[in-house]
Coordinates of C-alpha atoms in Angstrom, one line a residue:
M1 CA 105.1 69.0 102.8
V2 CA 107.7 72.1 102.8
S3 CA 108.2 73.1 106.2
D4 CA 107.1 76.9 107.4
N5 CA 110.5 77.1 109.7
T6 CA 112.6 76.1 106.2
P7 CA 113.9 79.4 104.6
T8 CA 113.6 77.9 100.6
S9 CA 109.8 77.8 101.3
R10 CA 108.1 79.3 98.3
H11 CA 104.4 78.7 99.8
H12 CA 103.1 81.6 101.9
G13 CA 99.6 80.8 101.5
A14 CA 96.7 82.7 101.0
P15 CA 95.9 85.9 102.6
K16 CA 95.7 85.8 106.2
H17 CA 92.8 87.9 108.3
G18 CA 93.5 90.9 109.4
D19 CA 94.9 94.3 108.1
A20 CA 98.4 93.2 108.6
L21 CA 99.8 93.3 104.9
L22 CA 102.6 91.1 105.1
A23 CA 101.5 88.6 107.5
G24 CA 102.7 85.1 106.5
L25 CA 105.3 86.6 104.0
L26 CA 107.8 87.7 106.7
R27 CA 110.8 85.7 107.5
C28 CA 113.3 86.3 110.0
R29 CA 116.7 86.5 109.2
R30 CA 118.5 85.2 112.2
C31 CA 116.3 82.2 112.6
G32 CA 114.6 81.7 109.7
R33 CA 111.7 81.2 110.6
K34 CA 108.2 83.0 109.7
L35 CA 106.9 86.1 112.1
T36 CA 104.0 86.0 113.4
V37 CA 101.4 88.9 113.5
R38 CA 99.4 90.0 116.6
Y39 CA 97.6 93.2 117.1
T40 CA 97.9 95.9 119.7
G41 CA 96.4 99.4 120.6
A42 CA 92.9 100.3 122.2
K43 CA 90.9 98.8 119.1
H44 CA 93.0 96.1 118.5
D45 CA 94.0 97.3 115.2
I46 CA 98.0 98.4 115.2
P47 CA 100.0 95.3 114.1
R48 CA 103.2 94.1 115.6
Y49 CA 105.7 91.8 113.7
S50 CA 107.4 89.2 116.1
C51 CA 109.5 86.2 115.4
W52 CA 109.3 84.1 118.8
R53 CA 108.2 80.8 117.2
G54 CA 111.1 79.4 118.9
L55 CA 110.3 80.6 121.8
L56 CA 106.7 78.9 122.0
D57 CA 108.3 75.4 120.2
N58 CA 111.7 75.4 121.7
G59 CA 112.0 78.0 124.9
E60 CA 114.4 79.7 123.0
P61 CA 115.1 83.8 123.1
R62 CA 112.6 85.4 120.9
C63 CA 114.8 86.9 118.1
I64 CA 113.2 90.0 116.5
A65 CA 109.8 92.3 117.2
F66 CA 108.8 95.5 115.5
G67 CA 105.7 97.8 114.8
G68 CA 103.8 96.5 111.8
L69 CA 102.9 100.1 110.7
R70 CA 105.9 101.9 109.5
V71 CA 107.0 98.3 107.7
D72 CA 103.5 98.3 105.9
D73 CA 103.6 101.6 104.7
A74 CA 106.9 100.7 103.2
I75 CA 106.1 97.9 101.5
K76 CA 103.6 99.5 100.4
D77 CA 105.0 102.7 98.8
A78 CA 107.9 100.0 97.3
L79 CA 105.1 97.9 95.4
L80 CA 103.8 100.7 93.9
R81 CA 106.5 102.4 92.6
V82 CA 107.1 98.9 90.9
V83 CA 104.0 97.9 89.7
E84 CA 102.4 101.6 88.6
P85 CA 104.6 101.9 85.4
G86 CA 104.7 98.0 84.7
A87 CA 100.8 97.4 85.3
I88 CA 100.0 100.4 83.3
T89 CA 102.5 99.0 80.0
A90 CA 101.6 95.4 81.1
A91 CA 97.4 96.4 80.7
A92 CA 98.4 98.4 77.3
E93 CA 100.6 95.8 75.6
A94 CA 97.6 93.4 76.8
E95 CA 95.1 95.0 75.4
A96 CA 96.8 95.8 72.2
Q97 CA 97.6 92.1 71.8
V98 CA 94.1 91.0 72.5
A99 CA 92.9 93.5 69.5
S100 CA 95.6 92.1 67.3
R101 CA 94.3 88.3 67.9
R102 CA 90.8 89.8 67.1
D103 CA 91.8 91.5 64.0
Q104 CA 93.9 88.4 62.9
V105 CA 90.6 85.9 63.7
R106 CA 88.4 88.8 61.5
D107 CA 90.8 88.9 58.9
A108 CA 91.1 85.4 58.6
L109 CA 87.0 84.6 58.5
A110 CA 87.0 87.6 55.9
R111 CA 89.0 85.7 53.7
D112 CA 86.9 82.8 53.9
L113 CA 84.1 84.4 53.0
E114 CA 85.5 86.4 50.3
A115 CA 86.3 82.4 49.4
A116 CA 83.1 81.5 50.2
R117 CA 81.4 83.9 47.7
Y118 CA 83.9 83.4 44.4
G119 CA 82.7 79.5 45.2
A120 CA 79.3 80.1 45.0
D121 CA 79.5 82.5 42.1
R122 CA 81.5 80.1 40.5
A123 CA 79.0 77.1 41.0
F124 CA 76.2 79.6 39.9
R125 CA 78.0 80.2 36.6
Q126 CA 78.5 76.3 35.9
Y127 CA 74.7 75.7 36.9
D128 CA 73.7 78.9 34.3
A129 CA 75.8 77.1 31.7
A130 CA 74.5 73.7 32.0
D131 CA 71.5 72.0 29.6
P132 CA 68.6 71.8 31.4
E133 CA 68.1 68.8 29.2
N134 CA 71.0 67.3 31.1
R135 CA 68.9 66.8 34.1
L136 CA 71.7 64.9 36.1
V137 CA 74.6 67.3 35.2
A138 CA 71.9 70.5 36.3
A139 CA 70.8 68.6 39.6
E140 CA 74.5 68.1 40.6
L141 CA 75.7 71.7 39.9
E142 CA 72.8 72.9 41.7
A143 CA 73.8 71.3 44.6
R144 CA 77.1 72.6 44.7
W145 CA 75.6 75.8 44.4
N146 CA 73.5 75.8 47.3
R147 CA 76.4 74.3 49.5
A148 CA 78.3 77.1 48.5
L149 CA 75.6 79.6 49.2
A150 CA 75.4 77.5 53.1
R151 CA 79.3 77.8 53.5
A152 CA 78.6 81.4 52.5
A153 CA 76.0 82.1 54.6
E154 CA 78.1 80.5 57.8
I155 CA 80.9 82.2 57.4
E156 CA 79.1 85.1 57.6
A157 CA 76.9 84.6 61.0
K158 CA 80.7 83.7 62.7
I159 CA 81.9 87.3 61.5
A160 CA 78.1 88.9 62.7
A161 CA 79.1 86.8 66.0
H162 CA 82.4 87.8 66.1
D163 CA 81.7 91.3 65.8
T164 CA 78.9 91.1 68.6
A165 CA 81.5 89.6 71.1
T166 CA 84.2 92.2 70.3
P167 CA 84.1 94.6 73.1
R168 CA 84.2 98.5 72.5
P169 CA 87.6 100.2 72.5
S170 CA 88.7 100.3 75.6
S171 CA 88.9 104.0 76.8
L172 CA 91.7 103.3 78.8
A173 CA 94.5 103.9 76.5
A174 CA 93.2 107.5 76.3
L175 CA 94.4 108.3 79.8
D176 CA 97.6 109.6 80.7
A177 CA 100.1 106.7 82.7
A178 CA 100.5 109.3 84.7
A179 CA 97.1 109.9 85.8
L180 CA 96.6 106.0 85.4
G181 CA 99.8 105.8 88.2
T182 CA 98.0 108.0 90.6
D183 CA 94.5 106.7 90.2
L184 CA 96.1 103.1 91.4
R185 CA 97.5 104.9 95.0
T186 CA 94.3 106.2 95.6
V187 CA 92.2 103.3 94.7
W188 CA 95.1 101.2 97.2
E189 CA 94.9 104.2 100.3
A190 CA 91.3 104.2 99.7
P191 CA 89.3 103.0 103.0
T192 CA 86.6 101.0 101.2
T193 CA 89.3 98.9 99.2
D194 CA 89.5 95.1 100.7
A195 CA 92.5 94.5 102.5
R196 CA 92.6 91.2 101.2
L197 CA 92.5 92.6 97.9
K198 CA 95.8 94.3 98.9
K199 CA 97.3 91.2 100.1
R200 CA 96.8 89.2 97.4
I201 CA 98.6 92.0 94.6
V202 CA 101.6 91.9 97.6
R203 CA 101.8 87.9 97.0
T204 CA 101.4 88.5 93.2
V205 CA 104.7 90.5 93.1
I206 CA 106.7 89.8 96.4
L207 CA 107.6 86.2 97.0
E208 CA 108.7 86.7 100.7
V209 CA 110.4 89.3 103.0
V210 CA 113.8 88.6 104.7
A211 CA 113.4 90.7 108.3
D212 CA 116.2 92.0 110.6
I213 CA 117.0 94.5 113.1
D214 CA 120.4 96.7 113.1
D215 CA 120.7 97.3 116.8
D216 CA 123.5 99.8 116.4
A217 CA 121.8 101.9 113.9
S218 CA 118.5 100.9 115.4
E219 CA 117.1 100.5 112.1
I220 CA 114.7 97.7 111.1
V221 CA 116.2 95.6 107.9
L222 CA 114.4 94.9 105.5
L223 CA 114.9 92.4 102.3
I224 CA 112.7 92.5 99.8
H225 CA 112.4 88.8 97.2
W226 CA 110.3 89.8 94.3
I227 CA 108.9 86.9 91.9
G228 CA 111.7 86.9 89.4
G229 CA 115.1 87.1 91.6
V230 CA 115.5 90.7 91.7
H231 CA 116.5 91.8 95.8
T232 CA 115.4 95.4 97.4
E233 CA 117.0 96.0 100.9
L234 CA 115.2 99.1 102.8
R235 CA 116.3 100.5 106.1
L236 CA 113.7 101.8 108.5
P237 CA 114.4 103.4 112.0
K238 CA 112.9 101.8 114.8
R239 CA 109.9 103.3 116.3
R240 CA 109.9 103.9 119.4
R241 CA 106.2 102.9 121.1
G242 CA 103.6 105.3 120.2
Q243 CA 105.6 107.4 117.9
R244 CA 103.5 107.2 114.9
N245 CA 100.2 109.1 116.0
S246 CA 102.8 111.3 118.3
T247 CA 102.6 115.3 117.2
A248 CA 105.1 116.2 115.3
P249 CA 108.1 117.9 117.3
E250 CA 108.2 121.4 115.0
I251 CA 104.0 121.6 116.6
I252 CA 105.2 121.3 119.9
A253 CA 108.2 123.3 119.5
A254 CA 105.8 126.1 118.4
V255 CA 103.3 125.7 121.0
R256 CA 106.3 126.1 123.8
Q257 CA 106.9 129.5 122.4
L258 CA 103.0 130.1 121.7
V259 CA 101.8 129.2 125.8
L260 CA 103.9 132.7 126.3
L261 CA 101.6 135.1 125.2
A262 CA 98.4 133.1 124.5
N263 CA 96.2 130.8 125.8
D264 CA 95.0 127.5 124.8
D265 CA 92.5 128.5 123.0
L266 CA 94.4 131.0 120.8
I267 CA 97.0 128.4 120.2
A268 CA 94.3 126.3 118.9
G269 CA 93.0 128.7 116.5
I270 CA 96.8 129.8 115.4
L271 CA 97.7 125.6 114.3
N272 CA 94.5 125.1 112.7
R273 CA 95.4 128.6 110.7
N274 CA 98.4 127.1 109.9
G275 CA 96.9 124.4 108.6
L276 CA 98.6 121.4 111.5
L277 CA 96.7 118.2 112.3
T278 CA 97.2 116.3 115.6
G279 CA 99.3 113.0 115.7
H280 CA 96.1 111.4 114.6
G281 CA 95.0 114.2 112.1
N282 CA 92.4 115.9 113.8
R283 CA 92.0 119.8 114.1
W284 CA 93.0 121.6 117.2
T285 CA 91.1 122.5 120.1
R286 CA 91.3 123.8 123.3
E287 CA 91.3 120.2 124.8
R288 CA 93.7 118.8 122.7
V289 CA 96.4 121.8 122.9
T290 CA 96.1 121.2 127.0
A291 CA 96.7 117.5 126.4
L292 CA 99.7 117.9 124.4
R293 CA 100.7 120.9 126.9
S294 CA 100.4 118.4 129.6
H295 CA 102.1 115.5 127.9
H296 CA 105.0 117.1 127.2
K297 CA 105.1 119.3 130.7
I298 CA 104.4 122.7 128.9
P299 CA 103.6 125.3 131.5
V300 CA 100.4 127.4 131.0
F301 CA 100.1 130.9 130.1
R302 CA 99.2 133.3 132.7
P303 CA 98.8 137.1 132.6
A304 CA 100.8 138.5 134.7
P305 CA 99.4 139.9 138.4
D306 CA 100.9 143.4 137.9
G307 CA 100.0 143.9 134.1
T308 CA 103.8 144.2 132.9
E309 CA 103.6 141.2 130.4
P310 CA 107.5 139.4 130.1
W311 CA 106.0 138.5 126.9
L312 CA 104.4 140.8 124.0
N313 CA 103.4 140.2 120.9
L314 CA 104.3 142.4 117.4
T315 CA 101.5 145.7 117.8
N316 CA 102.3 145.7 121.8
A317 CA 106.3 145.6 121.4
A318 CA 105.9 148.3 118.7
R319 CA 103.9 150.2 121.0
L320 CA 106.0 149.9 123.4
L321 CA 109.3 151.4 121.2
G322 CA 106.8 154.0 119.8
V323 CA 107.5 152.6 115.8
T324 CA 105.0 151.1 113.8
T325 CA 104.6 147.7 113.7
K326 CA 106.3 147.5 109.8
T327 CA 109.7 148.9 111.1
L328 CA 109.9 146.5 114.0
R329 CA 108.8 143.3 112.2
L330 CA 111.7 144.5 109.4
A331 CA 114.1 144.6 112.0
A332 CA 112.9 141.5 113.6
E333 CA 113.3 139.7 110.2
A334 CA 116.6 141.3 109.7
G335 CA 118.3 139.8 112.9
S336 CA 118.5 144.1 114.5
I337 CA 116.4 143.1 117.1
E338 CA 115.9 139.5 118.7
G339 CA 112.5 138.3 118.2
V340 CA 110.6 135.1 117.5
H341 CA 108.2 133.7 114.9
P342 CA 107.0 129.8 115.3
L343 CA 104.8 130.1 112.3
P344 CA 104.3 131.5 109.2
D345 CA 100.7 132.6 109.8
G346 CA 101.1 133.6 113.7
P347 CA 102.6 135.8 115.9
W348 CA 106.1 137.3 116.6
I349 CA 107.0 137.0 120.1
F350 CA 109.5 139.7 121.9
A351 CA 110.8 139.5 125.4
R352 CA 110.3 142.7 127.0
A353 CA 114.0 142.7 128.6
E354 CA 115.2 142.9 125.1
L355 CA 113.5 146.0 123.9
G356 CA 115.1 147.7 127.0
K357 CA 118.2 146.8 125.4
P358 CA 120.6 149.2 122.8
P359 CA 119.5 147.7 119.8
A360 CA 116.2 148.4 120.3
Q361 CA 116.9 151.9 121.6
Q362 CA 119.0 152.6 118.4
L363 CA 115.9 151.5 116.4
T364 CA 113.6 153.9 118.3
Q365 CA 116.1 156.6 117.5
R366 CA 116.6 156.1 113.6
A367 CA 112.8 155.9 113.3
R368 CA 112.5 159.4 115.1
Q369 CA 115.3 161.3 112.9
N370 CA 113.5 159.5 109.9
P371 CA 110.7 161.7 108.9
K372 CA 109.6 160.1 105.8
Y373 CA 108.7 157.1 108.1
P374 CA 106.8 157.7 111.2
T375 CA 107.3 156.1 114.3
G376 CA 104.1 155.0 115.3
S377 CA 100.6 155.0 114.2
H378 CA 98.1 158.6 114.7
P379 CA 97.2 158.0 118.2
D380 CA 93.6 158.1 117.4
Q381 CA 93.4 155.6 114.9
Q382 CA 92.0 152.6 116.0
N383 CA 93.3 149.3 116.0
L384 CA 91.2 146.2 114.6
F385 CA 93.3 143.5 115.3
T386 CA 94.7 142.0 118.7
S387 CA 98.1 141.1 117.7
E388 CA 99.2 141.9 114.2
V389 CA 101.7 139.0 112.7

């Protein structure tokens, strides 16, 4: 029996239980032992691969360990890139080969039927030309004719059975190959797809995966040994604890700026309006924004006690300068006046201190000197929005 610790082992066994895609396929590059998998997290559904057979068996230091979610995703993407076009081509080729074999069988039966019918017709002519008085000859010719008819009927029955057993042409041939590839990925990623089926697919095309950690580059190094002898190396950044479900840095940076003039409820609405989700893929709520701020130590928005806000949105900043919101927005986009626009569908943010500096005053003077573009809206015009993007 081949030892599990032998690097040349080609027997990785049946798919293991659990969601870990590579359970039983990963091998440590440093010691040659297979990596084990354990599940962590609140629901015990987050796999983590570790090489600690040496620790358990001989008390040796543990070699390597890393989270399994990113590794499984990388292997899945690599496998789908390899399998999708190959699977479609192989399926089409196999279907064509089977159809060709069916056609060859039916052609052979058709030729046999033609020969049997010719033999039956020839036997009938011989029987018909025989002298009825010669009973022995007539009886023999009649027996030959009957045997030829039975042979033809037997072949006709075989052709009918063959046509009945032949399935209808598959509709796969009419589908686009790219659509099939998309469907394959969709089926793979569907939550109803059995994890054991995915593992069987992986074990069909992958012999094993040799894993190591590049400590200098902080990367996980994977060498995929495909069935057939081809090798592929993947390098993945090593994930920090809790990083997979963490909020995107861009969202955190936007929240740091939005708290200058918006409360948590309003920030949640702005994030949802921009189509942004939490690290777990949920929509934002006031409670989730509050939790994000608390975790990253972002201060909460508090209105100024004297009513003089240090940060203004586009509408209030334009009113302070006495210009239209369009004039101020174009100046901010051109960089003439310093302003912050954290999200495409969100408010502009201006510091009150910046609006008192010469660039802002010059903008006001230029707007007043150009009668074609009024400096502001009519005092009687009502504003339907509290903030303008």
